[in-house]
Amino acid sequence: MAEISLELIGRRLDAIQTELREFKFGVDVDRRDAASWRTNLVIEIGTKLATFELRIDNRLAQMDEKLVQMGDRLAGIEALLRQLLAR
């Protein structure tokens, strides 16, 4: 009877080792998935930030252009006013 108990214990230990190997494999897969997910998230956020930065740069360039045009118009108006006042 002692042999049967040792045999059962041995099988149970083998089963536990198998479960632990499967658990470790699952943890390794989850860790790789998490790293991949994190990398993808960083790439996506970086892309969105770059796109946002380009939009802001374009808007600022447009505003600079409009300010230059307004400056030119104001200079023209100022010149006309000077001419009117000189008469």
PDB file of C-alpha atoms in Angstrom, residues 16-66:
ATOM      1  CA  ILE A  16       1.413  19.904 -10.577  1.00  0.00           C
ATOM      2  CA  GLN A  17       4.654  20.407 -12.522  1.00  0.00           C
ATOM      3  CA  THR A  18       2.704  20.278 -15.790  1.00  0.00           C
ATOM      4  CA  GLU A  19       0.196  22.822 -14.479  1.00  0.00           C
ATOM      5  CA  LEU A  20       3.037  25.081 -13.359  1.00  0.00           C
ATOM      6  CA  ARG A  21       4.704  24.850 -16.787  1.00  0.00           C
ATOM      7  CA  GLU A  22       1.404  25.725 -18.478  1.00  0.00           C
ATOM      8  CA  PHE A  23       0.869  28.605 -16.056  1.00  0.00           C
ATOM      9  CA  LYS A  24       4.397  29.913 -16.691  1.00  0.00           C
ATOM     10  CA  PHE A  25       3.813  29.655 -20.443  1.00  0.00           C
ATOM     11  CA  GLY A  26       0.561  31.618 -20.080  1.00  0.00           C
ATOM     12  CA  VAL A  27       2.306  34.290 -18.020  1.00  0.00           C
ATOM     13  CA  ASP A  28       5.084  34.574 -20.617  1.00  0.00           C
ATOM     14  CA  VAL A  29       2.524  34.934 -23.413  1.00  0.00           C
ATOM     15  CA  ASP A  30       0.613  37.561 -21.414  1.00  0.00           C
ATOM     16  CA  ARG A  31       3.835  39.482 -20.743  1.00  0.00           C
ATOM     17  CA  ARG A  32       4.749  39.467 -24.456  1.00  0.00           C
ATOM     18  CA  ASP A  33       1.209  40.535 -25.346  1.00  0.00           C
ATOM     19  CA  ALA A  34       1.360  43.358 -22.799  1.00  0.00           C
ATOM     20  CA  ALA A  35       4.720  44.527 -24.167  1.00  0.00           C
ATOM     21  CA  SER A  36       3.353  44.413 -27.701  1.00  0.00           C
ATOM     22  CA  TRP A  37       0.189  46.242 -26.627  1.00  0.00           C
ATOM     23  CA  ARG A  38       2.260  48.905 -24.858  1.00  0.00           C
ATOM     24  CA  THR A  39       4.506  49.338 -27.915  1.00  0.00           C
ATOM     25  CA  ASN A  40       1.485  49.678 -30.199  1.00  0.00           C
ATOM     26  CA  LEU A  41      -0.066  52.214 -27.831  1.00  0.00           C
ATOM     27  CA  VAL A  42       3.127  54.287 -27.744  1.00  0.00           C
ATOM     28  CA  ILE A  43       3.309  54.226 -31.553  1.00  0.00           C
ATOM     29  CA  GLU A  44      -0.342  55.229 -31.896  1.00  0.00           C
ATOM     30  CA  ILE A  45      -0.025  58.082 -29.410  1.00  0.00           C
ATOM     31  CA  GLY A  46       3.185  59.254 -31.084  1.00  0.00           C
ATOM     32  CA  THR A  47       1.461  59.272 -34.464  1.00  0.00           C
ATOM     33  CA  LYS A  48      -1.509  61.213 -33.112  1.00  0.00           C
ATOM     34  CA  LEU A  49       0.777  63.736 -31.417  1.00  0.00           C
ATOM     35  CA  ALA A  50       2.781  64.206 -34.612  1.00  0.00           C
ATOM     36  CA  THR A  51      -0.427  64.730 -36.598  1.00  0.00           C
ATOM     37  CA  PHE A  52      -1.661  67.225 -34.008  1.00  0.00           C
ATOM     38  CA  GLU A  53       1.670  69.057 -34.111  1.00  0.00           C
ATOM     39  CA  LEU A  54       1.482  69.314 -37.909  1.00  0.00           C
ATOM     40  CA  ARG A  55      -2.042  70.716 -37.691  1.00  0.00           C
ATOM     41  CA  ILE A  56      -0.960  73.299 -35.141  1.00  0.00           C
ATOM     42  CA  ASP A  57       2.060  74.234 -37.287  1.00  0.00           C
ATOM     43  CA  ASN A  58      -0.190  74.655 -40.322  1.00  0.00           C
ATOM     44  CA  ARG A  59      -2.647  76.798 -38.362  1.00  0.00           C
ATOM     45  CA  LEU A  60       0.157  78.975 -37.037  1.00  0.00           C
ATOM     46  CA  ALA A  61       1.564  79.396 -40.552  1.00  0.00           C
ATOM     47  CA  GLN A  62      -1.890  80.427 -41.799  1.00  0.00           C
ATOM     48  CA  MET A  63      -2.251  82.922 -38.956  1.00  0.00           C
ATOM     49  CA  ASP A  64       1.200  84.354 -39.682  1.00  0.00           C
ATOM     50  CA  GLU A  65       0.211  84.758 -43.315  1.00  0.00           C
ATOM     51  CA  LYS A  66      -3.010  86.538 -42.353  1.00  0.00           C
TER      52      LYS A  66
END
